[in-house]
């Protein structure tokens, strides 16, 4: 599974990545976690608000920090 976090390094973007890392670690869940910081790539994916999270290429969340519980649901944990 590939999880992408889109953002420009803002506080909310960092919090999103941290929440995902906590969920992965606490549940011993293996996934490739990738940060996408290039504005051109973010725009090409159609993301207008960050932070955003994509799972296996599908954007699931945009414009807000997901809760750890929400991340677990998205990952099927």
C-alpha positions as a printed Julia matrix, in Angstrom:
77×3 Matrix{Float64}:
   0.0    0.0     0.0
   1.24   3.47   -0.87
   0.18   6.45    1.22
   0.98   9.92   -0.09
   0.81  13.08    2.01
   0.57  16.22   -0.08
   1.63  19.54    1.39
   4.11  22.35    1.44
   5.55  21.69    4.87
   2.97  23.64    6.86
   2.05  22.72   10.43
  -1.12  20.9     9.32
   0.79  18.94    6.69
   3.35  17.82    9.26
   0.57  16.88   11.69
  -1.1   14.77    9.0
   2.11  12.84    8.36
   2.68  12.38   12.1
  -0.85  11.0    12.6
  -0.3    8.49    9.8
   3.07   7.45   11.25
   1.46   6.87   14.66
  -1.3    4.72   13.17
   1.17   2.66   11.13
   3.47   2.15   14.12
   0.77   1.38   16.7
  -0.92  -1.13   14.42
   2.29  -2.66   13.04
   0.94  -1.86    9.57
   3.35  -1.88    6.62
   2.91   0.82    3.99
   5.06   3.09    1.86
   4.61   6.62    3.24
   5.64   9.31    0.77
   5.65  13.09    1.16
   4.82  15.11   -1.96
   6.03  18.69   -1.54
   6.32  19.89   -5.14
   3.52  22.36   -5.85
   3.45  21.39   -9.55
   2.88  17.73   -8.73
   0.22  18.63   -6.16
  -1.62  20.75   -8.74
  -1.28  18.05  -11.43
  -3.1   15.65   -9.12
  -5.98  18.12   -8.87
  -5.38  18.94   -5.22
  -6.38  22.51   -4.42
  -6.16  22.39   -0.62
  -3.51  20.84    1.58
  -2.89  18.76    3.49
  -4.18  15.94    1.36
  -3.85  12.18    1.63
  -3.94   9.65   -1.2
  -4.04   5.9    -0.75
  -2.86   3.84   -3.71
  -3.29   6.89   -5.94
  -6.81   7.88   -4.85
  -7.13  11.17   -2.98
  -9.18  10.41    0.13
  -8.78  13.6     2.2
  -8.06  17.18    1.23
  -7.92  20.46    3.1
  -7.83  19.16    6.66
  -5.9   17.02    9.14
  -7.47  13.57    9.5
  -7.86  12.01   12.93
  -6.0    8.81   13.74
  -9.34   6.98   13.83
 -10.19   8.25   10.36
  -6.82   7.06    9.05
  -7.43   3.62   10.55
 -10.78   3.44    8.75
  -9.19   4.45    5.44
  -6.55   1.76    5.86
  -9.09  -0.85    6.94
  -7.48  -1.38   10.33
